[in-house]
CSV table of C-alpha atoms and ligand atoms in Angstrom, one decimal:
chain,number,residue,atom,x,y,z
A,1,UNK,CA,48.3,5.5,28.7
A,2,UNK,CA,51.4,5.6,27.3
A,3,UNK,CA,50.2,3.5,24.0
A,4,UNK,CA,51.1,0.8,25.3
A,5,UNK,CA,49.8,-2.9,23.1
A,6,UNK,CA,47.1,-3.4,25.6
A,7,UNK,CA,45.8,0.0,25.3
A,8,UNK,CA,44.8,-0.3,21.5
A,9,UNK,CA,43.8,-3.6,21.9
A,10,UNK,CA,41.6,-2.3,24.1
A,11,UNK,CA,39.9,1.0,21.8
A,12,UNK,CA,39.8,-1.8,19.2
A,13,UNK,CA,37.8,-4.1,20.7
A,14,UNK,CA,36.1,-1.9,22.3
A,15,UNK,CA,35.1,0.3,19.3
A,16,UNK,CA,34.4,-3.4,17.6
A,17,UNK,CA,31.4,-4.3,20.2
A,18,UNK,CA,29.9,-0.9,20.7
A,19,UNK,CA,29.4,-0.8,17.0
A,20,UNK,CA,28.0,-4.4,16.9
A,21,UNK,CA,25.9,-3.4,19.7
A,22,UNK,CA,24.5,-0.2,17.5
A,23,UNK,CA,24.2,-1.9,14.1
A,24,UNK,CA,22.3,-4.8,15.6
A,25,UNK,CA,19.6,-2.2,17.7
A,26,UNK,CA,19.1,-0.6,14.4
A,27,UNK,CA,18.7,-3.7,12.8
A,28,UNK,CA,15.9,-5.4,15.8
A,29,UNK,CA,14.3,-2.0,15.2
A,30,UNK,CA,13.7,-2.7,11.4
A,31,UNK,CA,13.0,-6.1,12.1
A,32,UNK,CA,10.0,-5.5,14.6
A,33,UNK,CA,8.9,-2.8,12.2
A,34,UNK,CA,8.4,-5.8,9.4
A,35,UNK,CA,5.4,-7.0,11.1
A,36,UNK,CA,2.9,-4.4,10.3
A,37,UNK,CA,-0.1,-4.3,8.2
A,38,UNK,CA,1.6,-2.4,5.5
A,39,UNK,CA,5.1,-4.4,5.7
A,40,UNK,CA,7.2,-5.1,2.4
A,41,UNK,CA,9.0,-7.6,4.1
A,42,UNK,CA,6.5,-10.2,4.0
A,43,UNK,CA,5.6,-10.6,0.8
A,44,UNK,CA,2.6,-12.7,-0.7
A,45,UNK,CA,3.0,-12.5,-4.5
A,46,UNK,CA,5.8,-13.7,-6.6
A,47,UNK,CA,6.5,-9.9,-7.8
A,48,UNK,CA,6.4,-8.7,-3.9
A,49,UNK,CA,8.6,-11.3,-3.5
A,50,UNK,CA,11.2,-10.3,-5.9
A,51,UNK,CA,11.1,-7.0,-5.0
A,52,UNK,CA,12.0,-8.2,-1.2
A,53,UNK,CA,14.7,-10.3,-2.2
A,54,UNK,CA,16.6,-7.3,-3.8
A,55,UNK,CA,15.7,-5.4,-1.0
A,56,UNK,CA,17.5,-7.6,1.8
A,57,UNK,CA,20.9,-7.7,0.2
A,58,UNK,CA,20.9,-3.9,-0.2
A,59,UNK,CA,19.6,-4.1,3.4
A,60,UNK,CA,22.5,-6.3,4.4
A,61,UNK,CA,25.1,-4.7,2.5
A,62,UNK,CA,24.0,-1.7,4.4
A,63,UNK,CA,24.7,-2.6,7.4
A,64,UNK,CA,27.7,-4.3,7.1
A,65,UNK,CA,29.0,-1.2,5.2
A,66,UNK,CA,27.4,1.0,8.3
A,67,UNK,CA,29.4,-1.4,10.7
A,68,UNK,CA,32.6,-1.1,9.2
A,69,UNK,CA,32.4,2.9,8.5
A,70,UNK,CA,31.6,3.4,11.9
A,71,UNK,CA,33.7,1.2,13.8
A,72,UNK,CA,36.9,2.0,11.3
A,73,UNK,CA,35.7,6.3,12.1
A,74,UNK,CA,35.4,5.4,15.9
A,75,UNK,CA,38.6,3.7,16.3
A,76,UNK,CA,40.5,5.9,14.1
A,77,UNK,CA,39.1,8.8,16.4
A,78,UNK,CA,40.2,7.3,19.5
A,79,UNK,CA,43.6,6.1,18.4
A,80,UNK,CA,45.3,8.9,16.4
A,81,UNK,CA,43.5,11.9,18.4
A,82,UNK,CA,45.8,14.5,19.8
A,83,UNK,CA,46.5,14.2,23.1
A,84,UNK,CA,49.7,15.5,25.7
A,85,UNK,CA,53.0,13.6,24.2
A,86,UNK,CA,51.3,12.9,20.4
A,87,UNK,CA,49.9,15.3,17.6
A,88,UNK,CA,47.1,13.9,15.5
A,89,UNK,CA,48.2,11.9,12.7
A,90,UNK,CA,47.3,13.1,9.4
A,91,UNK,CA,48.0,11.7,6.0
A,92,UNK,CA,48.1,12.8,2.7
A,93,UNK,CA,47.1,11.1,-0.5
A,94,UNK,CA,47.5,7.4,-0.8
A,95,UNK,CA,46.9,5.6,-3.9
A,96,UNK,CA,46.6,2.2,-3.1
A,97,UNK,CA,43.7,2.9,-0.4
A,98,UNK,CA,42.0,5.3,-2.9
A,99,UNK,CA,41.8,2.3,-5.4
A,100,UNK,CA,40.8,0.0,-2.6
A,101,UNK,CA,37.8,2.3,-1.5
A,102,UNK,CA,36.8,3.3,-4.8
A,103,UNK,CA,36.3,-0.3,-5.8
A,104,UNK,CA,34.8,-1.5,-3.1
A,105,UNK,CA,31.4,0.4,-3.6
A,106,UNK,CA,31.6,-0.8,-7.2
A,107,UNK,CA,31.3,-4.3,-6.4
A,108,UNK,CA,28.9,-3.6,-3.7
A,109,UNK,CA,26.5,-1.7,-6.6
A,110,UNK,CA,27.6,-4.8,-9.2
A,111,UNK,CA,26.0,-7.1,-6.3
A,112,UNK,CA,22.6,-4.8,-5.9
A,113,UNK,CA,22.1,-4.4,-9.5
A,114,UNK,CA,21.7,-8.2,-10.2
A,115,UNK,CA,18.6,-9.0,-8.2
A,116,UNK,CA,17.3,-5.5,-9.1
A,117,UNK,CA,17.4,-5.6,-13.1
A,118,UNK,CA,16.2,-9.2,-12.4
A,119,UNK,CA,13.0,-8.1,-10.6
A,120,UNK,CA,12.5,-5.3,-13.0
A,121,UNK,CA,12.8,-7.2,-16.4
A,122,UNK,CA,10.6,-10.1,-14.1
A,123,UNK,CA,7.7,-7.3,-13.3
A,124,UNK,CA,7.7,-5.3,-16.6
A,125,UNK,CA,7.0,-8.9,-18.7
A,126,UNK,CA,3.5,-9.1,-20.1
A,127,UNK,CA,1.4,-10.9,-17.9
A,128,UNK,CA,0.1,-14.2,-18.9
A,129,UNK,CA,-2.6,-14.5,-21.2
A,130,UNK,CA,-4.8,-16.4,-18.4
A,131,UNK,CA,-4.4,-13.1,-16.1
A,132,UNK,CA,-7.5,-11.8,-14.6
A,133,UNK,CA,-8.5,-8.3,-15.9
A,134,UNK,CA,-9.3,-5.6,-13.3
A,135,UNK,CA,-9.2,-1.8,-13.9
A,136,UNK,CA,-8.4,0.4,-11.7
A,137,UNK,CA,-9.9,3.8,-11.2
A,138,UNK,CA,-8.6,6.7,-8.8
A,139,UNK,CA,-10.8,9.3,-7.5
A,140,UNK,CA,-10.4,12.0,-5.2
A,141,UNK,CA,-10.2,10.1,-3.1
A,142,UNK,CA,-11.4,6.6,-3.6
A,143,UNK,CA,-10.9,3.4,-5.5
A,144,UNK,CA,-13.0,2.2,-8.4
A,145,UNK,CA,-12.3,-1.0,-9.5
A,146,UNK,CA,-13.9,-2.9,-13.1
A,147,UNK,CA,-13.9,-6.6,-14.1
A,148,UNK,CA,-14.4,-6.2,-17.7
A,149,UNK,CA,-14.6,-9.5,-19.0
A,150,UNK,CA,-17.0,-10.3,-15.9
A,151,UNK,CA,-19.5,-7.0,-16.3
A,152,UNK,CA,-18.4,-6.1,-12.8
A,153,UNK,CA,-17.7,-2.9,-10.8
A,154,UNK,CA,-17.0,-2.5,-7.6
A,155,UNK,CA,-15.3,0.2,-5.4
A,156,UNK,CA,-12.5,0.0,-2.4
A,157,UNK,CA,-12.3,-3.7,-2.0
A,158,UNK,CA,-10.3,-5.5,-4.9
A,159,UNK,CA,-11.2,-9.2,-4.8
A,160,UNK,CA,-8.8,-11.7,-6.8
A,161,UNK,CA,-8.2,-15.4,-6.8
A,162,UNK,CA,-5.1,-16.8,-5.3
A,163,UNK,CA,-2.5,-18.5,-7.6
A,164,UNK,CA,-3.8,-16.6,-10.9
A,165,UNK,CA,-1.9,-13.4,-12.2
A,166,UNK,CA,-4.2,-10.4,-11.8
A,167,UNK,CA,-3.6,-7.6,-14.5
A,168,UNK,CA,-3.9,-4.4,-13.7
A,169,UNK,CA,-4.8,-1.0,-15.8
A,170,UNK,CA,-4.2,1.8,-14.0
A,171,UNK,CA,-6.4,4.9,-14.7
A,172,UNK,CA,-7.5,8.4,-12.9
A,173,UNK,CA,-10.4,10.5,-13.5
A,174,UNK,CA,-8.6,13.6,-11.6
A,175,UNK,CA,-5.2,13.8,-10.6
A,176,UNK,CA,-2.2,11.3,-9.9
A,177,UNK,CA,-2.7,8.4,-7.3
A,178,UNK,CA,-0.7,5.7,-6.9
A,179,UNK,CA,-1.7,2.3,-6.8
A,180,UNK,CA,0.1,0.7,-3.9
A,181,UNK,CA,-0.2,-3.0,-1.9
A,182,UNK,CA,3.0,-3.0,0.2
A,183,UNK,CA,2.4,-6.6,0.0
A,184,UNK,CA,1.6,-7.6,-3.2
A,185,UNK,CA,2.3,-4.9,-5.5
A,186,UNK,CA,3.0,-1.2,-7.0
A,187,UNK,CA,3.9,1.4,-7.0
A,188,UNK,CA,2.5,2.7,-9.8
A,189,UNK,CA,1.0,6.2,-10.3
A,190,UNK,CA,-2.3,6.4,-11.7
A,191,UNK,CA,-2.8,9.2,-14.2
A,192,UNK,CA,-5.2,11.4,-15.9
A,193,UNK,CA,-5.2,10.8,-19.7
A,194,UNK,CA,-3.1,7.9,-19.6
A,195,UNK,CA,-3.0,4.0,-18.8
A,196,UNK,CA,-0.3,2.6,-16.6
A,197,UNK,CA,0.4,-1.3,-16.4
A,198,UNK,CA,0.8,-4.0,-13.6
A,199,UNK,CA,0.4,-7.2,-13.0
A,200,UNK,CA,1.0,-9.8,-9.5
A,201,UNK,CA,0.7,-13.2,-8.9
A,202,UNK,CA,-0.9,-14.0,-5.2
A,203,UNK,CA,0.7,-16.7,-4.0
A,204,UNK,CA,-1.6,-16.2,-0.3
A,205,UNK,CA,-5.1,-16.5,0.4
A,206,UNK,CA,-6.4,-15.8,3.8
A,207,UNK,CA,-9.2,-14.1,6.1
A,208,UNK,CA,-8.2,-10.6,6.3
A,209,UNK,CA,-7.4,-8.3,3.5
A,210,UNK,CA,-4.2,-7.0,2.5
A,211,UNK,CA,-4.0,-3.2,3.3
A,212,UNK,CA,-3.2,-0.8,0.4
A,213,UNK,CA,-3.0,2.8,-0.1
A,214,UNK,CA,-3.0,5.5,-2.9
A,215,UNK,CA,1.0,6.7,-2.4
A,216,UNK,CA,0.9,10.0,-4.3
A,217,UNK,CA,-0.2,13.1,-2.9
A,218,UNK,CA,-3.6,13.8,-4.2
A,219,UNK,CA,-5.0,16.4,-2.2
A,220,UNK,CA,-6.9,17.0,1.3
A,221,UNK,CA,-8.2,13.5,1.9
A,222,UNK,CA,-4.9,11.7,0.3
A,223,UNK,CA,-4.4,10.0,3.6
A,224,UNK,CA,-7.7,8.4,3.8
A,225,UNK,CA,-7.7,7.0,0.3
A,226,UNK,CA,-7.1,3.1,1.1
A,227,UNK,CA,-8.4,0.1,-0.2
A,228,UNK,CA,-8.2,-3.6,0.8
A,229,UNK,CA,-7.5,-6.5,-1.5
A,230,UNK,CA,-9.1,-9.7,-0.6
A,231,UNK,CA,-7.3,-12.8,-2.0
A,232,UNK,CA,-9.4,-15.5,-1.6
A,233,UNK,CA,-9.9,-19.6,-2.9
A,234,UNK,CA,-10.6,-19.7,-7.1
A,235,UNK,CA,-14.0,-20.9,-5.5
A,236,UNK,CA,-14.5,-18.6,-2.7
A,237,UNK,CA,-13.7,-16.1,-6.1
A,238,UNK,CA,-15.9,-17.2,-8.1
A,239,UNK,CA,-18.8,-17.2,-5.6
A,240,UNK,CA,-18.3,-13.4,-5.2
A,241,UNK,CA,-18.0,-12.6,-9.0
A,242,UNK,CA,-21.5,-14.1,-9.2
A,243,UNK,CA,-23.2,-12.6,-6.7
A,244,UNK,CA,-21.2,-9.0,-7.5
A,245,UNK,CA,-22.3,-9.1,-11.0
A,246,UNK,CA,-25.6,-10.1,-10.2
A,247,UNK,CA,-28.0,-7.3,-9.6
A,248,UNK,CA,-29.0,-5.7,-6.7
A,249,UNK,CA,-31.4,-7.7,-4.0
A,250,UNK,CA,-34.4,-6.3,-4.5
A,251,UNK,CA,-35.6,-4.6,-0.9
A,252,UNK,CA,-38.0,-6.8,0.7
A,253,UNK,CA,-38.8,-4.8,4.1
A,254,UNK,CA,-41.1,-1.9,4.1
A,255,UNK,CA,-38.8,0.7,5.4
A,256,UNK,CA,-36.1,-0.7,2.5
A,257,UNK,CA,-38.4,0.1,0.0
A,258,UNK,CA,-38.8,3.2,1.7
A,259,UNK,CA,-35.5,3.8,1.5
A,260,UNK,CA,-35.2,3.2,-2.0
A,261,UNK,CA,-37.6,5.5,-3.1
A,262,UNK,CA,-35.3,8.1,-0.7
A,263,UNK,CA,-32.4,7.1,-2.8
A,264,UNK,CA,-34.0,8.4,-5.9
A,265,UNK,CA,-35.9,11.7,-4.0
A,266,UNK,CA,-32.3,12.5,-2.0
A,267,UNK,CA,-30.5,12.8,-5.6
A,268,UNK,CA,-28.0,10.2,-4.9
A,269,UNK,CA,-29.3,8.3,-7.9
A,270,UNK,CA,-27.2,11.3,-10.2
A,271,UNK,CA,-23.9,9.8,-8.5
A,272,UNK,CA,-24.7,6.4,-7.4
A,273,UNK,CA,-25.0,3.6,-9.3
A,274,UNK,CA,-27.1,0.6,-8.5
A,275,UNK,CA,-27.5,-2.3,-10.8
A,276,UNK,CA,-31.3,-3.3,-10.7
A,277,UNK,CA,-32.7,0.1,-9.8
A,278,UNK,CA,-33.3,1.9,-13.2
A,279,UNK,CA,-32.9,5.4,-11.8
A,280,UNK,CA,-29.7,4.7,-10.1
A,281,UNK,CA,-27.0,5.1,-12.6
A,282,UNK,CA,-24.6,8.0,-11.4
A,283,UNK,CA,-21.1,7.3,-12.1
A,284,UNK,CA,-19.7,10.3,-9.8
A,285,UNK,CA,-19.5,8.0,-6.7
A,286,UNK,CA,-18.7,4.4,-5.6
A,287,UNK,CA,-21.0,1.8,-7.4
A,288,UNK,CA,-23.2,0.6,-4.3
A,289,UNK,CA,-25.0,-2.1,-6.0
A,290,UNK,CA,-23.3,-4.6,-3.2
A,291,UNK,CA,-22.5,-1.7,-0.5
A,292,UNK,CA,-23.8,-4.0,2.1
A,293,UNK,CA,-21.2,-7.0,1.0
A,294,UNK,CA,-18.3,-4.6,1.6
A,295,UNK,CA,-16.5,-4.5,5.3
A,296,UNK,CA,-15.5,-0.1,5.6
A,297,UNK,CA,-17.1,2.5,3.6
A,298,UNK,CA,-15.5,5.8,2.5
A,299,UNK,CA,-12.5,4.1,1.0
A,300,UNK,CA,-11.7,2.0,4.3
A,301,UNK,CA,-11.6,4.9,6.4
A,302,UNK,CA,-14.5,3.8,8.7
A,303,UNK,CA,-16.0,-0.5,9.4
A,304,UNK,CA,-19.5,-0.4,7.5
A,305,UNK,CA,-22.4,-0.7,10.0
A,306,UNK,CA,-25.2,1.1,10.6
A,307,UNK,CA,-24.0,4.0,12.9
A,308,UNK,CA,-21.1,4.5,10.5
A,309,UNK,CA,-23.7,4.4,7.6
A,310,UNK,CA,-25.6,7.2,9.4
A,311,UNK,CA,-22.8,9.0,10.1
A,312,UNK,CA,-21.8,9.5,6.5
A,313,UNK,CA,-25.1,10.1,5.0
A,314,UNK,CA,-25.5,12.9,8.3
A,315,UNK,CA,-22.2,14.6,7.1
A,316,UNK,CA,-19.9,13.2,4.9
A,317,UNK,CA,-16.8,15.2,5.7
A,318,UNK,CA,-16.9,15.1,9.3
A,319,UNK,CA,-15.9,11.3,8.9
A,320,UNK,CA,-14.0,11.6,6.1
A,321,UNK,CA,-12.6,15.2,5.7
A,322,UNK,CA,-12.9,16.8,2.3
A,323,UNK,CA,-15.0,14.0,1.0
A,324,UNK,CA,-16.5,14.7,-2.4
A,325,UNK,CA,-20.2,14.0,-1.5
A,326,UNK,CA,-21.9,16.7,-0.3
A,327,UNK,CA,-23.8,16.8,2.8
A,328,UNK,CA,-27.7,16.3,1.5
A,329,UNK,CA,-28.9,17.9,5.2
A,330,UNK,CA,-30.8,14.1,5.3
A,331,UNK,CA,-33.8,14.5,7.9
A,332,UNK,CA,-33.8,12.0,10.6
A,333,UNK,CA,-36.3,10.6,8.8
A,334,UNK,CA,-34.9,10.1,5.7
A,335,UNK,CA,-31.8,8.3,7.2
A,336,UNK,CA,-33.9,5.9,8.6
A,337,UNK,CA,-35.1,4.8,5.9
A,338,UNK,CA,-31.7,4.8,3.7
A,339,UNK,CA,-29.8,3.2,6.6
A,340,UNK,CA,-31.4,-0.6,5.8
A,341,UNK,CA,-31.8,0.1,2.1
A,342,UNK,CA,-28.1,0.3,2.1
A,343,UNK,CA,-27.1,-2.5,4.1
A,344,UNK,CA,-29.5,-4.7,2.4
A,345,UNK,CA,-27.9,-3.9,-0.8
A,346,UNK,CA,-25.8,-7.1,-0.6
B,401,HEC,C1,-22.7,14.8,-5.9
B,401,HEC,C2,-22.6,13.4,-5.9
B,401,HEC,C3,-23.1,12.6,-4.8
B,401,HEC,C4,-24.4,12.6,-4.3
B,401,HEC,C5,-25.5,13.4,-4.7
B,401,HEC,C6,-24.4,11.5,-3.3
B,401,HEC,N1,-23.2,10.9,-3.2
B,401,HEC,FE1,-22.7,9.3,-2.0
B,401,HEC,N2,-20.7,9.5,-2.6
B,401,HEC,C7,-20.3,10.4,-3.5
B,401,HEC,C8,-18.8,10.3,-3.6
B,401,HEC,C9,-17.9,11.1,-4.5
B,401,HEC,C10,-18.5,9.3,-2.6
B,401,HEC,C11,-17.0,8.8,-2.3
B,401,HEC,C12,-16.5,9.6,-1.2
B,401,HEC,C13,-15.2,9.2,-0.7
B,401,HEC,O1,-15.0,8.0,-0.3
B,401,HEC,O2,-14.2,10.0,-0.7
B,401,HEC,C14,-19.7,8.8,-2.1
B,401,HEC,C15,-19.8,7.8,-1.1
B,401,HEC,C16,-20.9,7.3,-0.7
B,401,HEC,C17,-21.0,6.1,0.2
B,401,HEC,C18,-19.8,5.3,0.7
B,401,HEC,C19,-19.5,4.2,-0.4
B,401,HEC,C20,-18.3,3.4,-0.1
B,401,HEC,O3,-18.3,2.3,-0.6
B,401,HEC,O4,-17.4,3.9,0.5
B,401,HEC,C21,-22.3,5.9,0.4
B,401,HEC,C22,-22.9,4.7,1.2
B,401,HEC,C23,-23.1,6.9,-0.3
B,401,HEC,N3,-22.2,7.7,-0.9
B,401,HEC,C24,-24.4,7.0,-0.2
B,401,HEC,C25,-25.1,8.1,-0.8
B,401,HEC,C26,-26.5,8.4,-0.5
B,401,HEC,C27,-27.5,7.5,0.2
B,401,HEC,C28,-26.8,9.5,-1.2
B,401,HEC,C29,-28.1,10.3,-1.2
B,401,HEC,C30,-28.7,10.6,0.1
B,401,HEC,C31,-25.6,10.0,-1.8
B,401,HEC,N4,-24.6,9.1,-1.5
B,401,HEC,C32,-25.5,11.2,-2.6
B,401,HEC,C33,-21.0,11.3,-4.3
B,401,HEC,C34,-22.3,11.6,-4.1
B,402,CU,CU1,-3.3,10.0,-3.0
């Protein structure tokens, strides 16, 4: 090739493009990824918010610093490689690039820390005084969540209003969990003998809820212990704190009734709480004074209807593997009675 001018133009530019082309595949790849259930890139609460902002310019910075390392190694490679007529170049200590390449990653770290210790000092303030109280509970391995100030409880589906800072104590009757909504806020682990803090603003009601997931390893079922956060109109809010607090409705059909009299001959009244039904006041399980208001059962693993319903009162653990409630060995009979108690528990 004789190294002739044309010839290094040519690696050059041609190193240039094929690393363009690389860093920007890697980069469509991440950006499809953003647009999944679980994304961090699309953030609906100020806090989530912050914490993507920080995110992108480490993201960017990335790859710009992957585009230049690679295209600087790949033309360096082709250019100064041995070959018939020139021995490999090598050099030996050179103090004005090792200052150069020392400070460079410094500023680049000055840059990231900014919006980082922003977001931190941001997310670690006390929330407002106004904030909505919830507790939240983990359980091998389910969600319970408490509205103190409401008399509320209610498991795997977090309701809040939209626009209102929701504070959050973290507890666990067990081991760690983490409380996690990739787009709204955590993580924070959840431990025994000890109350964790946090606290978001949503800044997006819709339809479907956010999807959220305990992100510390917590045993068997870890996997499978989801939850959903509904964020939903002050109104719409305020309609479902009401009828949540309120009592259980009372069965009305005869095969309800039946079924509530199951409830209490089955044992689940030593694990199962349900407001309005005196015997019902086990704390073990998910309170299910509203079980038939909420959309999945088993913390989100399954939709709740009534062959799902069946399923898990038939055997727990074959829907949900390692589930804590045992399988009662219900007769046919009895789960057709404690199918429509259930779902009528709205
Ligand atoms: C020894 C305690 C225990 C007994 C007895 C028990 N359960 Fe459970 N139940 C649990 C636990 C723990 C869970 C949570 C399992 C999970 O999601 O991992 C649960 C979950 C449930 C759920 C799903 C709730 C939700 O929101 O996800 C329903 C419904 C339920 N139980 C009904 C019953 C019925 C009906 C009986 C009686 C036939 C019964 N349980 C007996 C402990 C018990
Ligand atoms: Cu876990």
């Amino acid at each position: 090739m004789g190294s002739s001018r044309s010839g290094r133009a040519a690696i050059i530019i041609g190193s240039l493009v094929a690393t363009a082309i690389l860093t920007w595949a890697i980069f469509v790849a991440f950006a499809d990824s953003a647009n999944t259930p679980q994304t961090t890139f699309i953030p609906a609460s100020v806090q989530a918010a912050l914490v993507r902002d920080a995110y992108m310019i480490i993201f960017i910075l990335a790859g710009v610093v992957f585009f230049a390392i690679m295209a600087v190694t790949l033309i360096f490679t082709l250019l100064y490689r041995e070959r018939p007529g020139q021995t490999a170049l090598q050099f030996h200590g050179n103090s004005k690039l090792e200052v150069v390449w020392t400070l460079i990653p410094v500023i680049i770290v000055v840059i990231m820390a900014v919006p980082t210790f922003s977001a931190i000092s941001e997310t670690s303030k006390a929330p407002p005084a106004d904030a909505l109280k919830v507790v939240a509970i983990g359980h091998q391995w389910w969600f319970e969540f408490q509205y103190p100030e409401l008399g509320l409880t209610t498991a795997n589906e977090l309701h809040v209003p939209v626009g209102r800072a929701v504070s959050v104590t973290l507890e666990s009757k067990d081991v760690i969990h983490s409380f996690w909504v990739p787009q709204l806020s955590g993580k924070v682990d959840m431990m025994p003998g000890h109350r964790n803090h946090l606290w978001f603003t949503p800044t997006q009601a819709r339809p479907e809820p956010y999807l959220a997931q305990c992100a510390e390893f917590c045993g068997i079922s870890h996997a499978n212990m989801r939850f959903r956060v509904f964020v939903r109109p002050a109104a719409d809010f305020d309609a479902w704190t009401k009828s949540t607090a309120a009592d259980r409705t009372a069965p009305t059909t005869d095969i309800a009734k039946a079924g509530e009299a199951q409830f209490a001959a089955s044992g689940c009244v030593g694990c199962h709480t349900v407001k309005g039904n005196a015997a019902a006041a086990g704390t073990v399980g998910p309170n299910l004074t509203h079980f038939g208001s909420r959309t999945t059962l088993g913390s989100g693993v399954v939709d709740s209807n009534p062959q799902n319903i069946r399923k898990w009162l038939a055997n727990p653990q074959n829907v949900k593997p390692g589930a804590l409630m045992p399988n009662l060995n219900l007769s046919q009979d009895a789960l057709d009675k404690l199918v429509p108690y259930l779902e009528g528990l709205k």
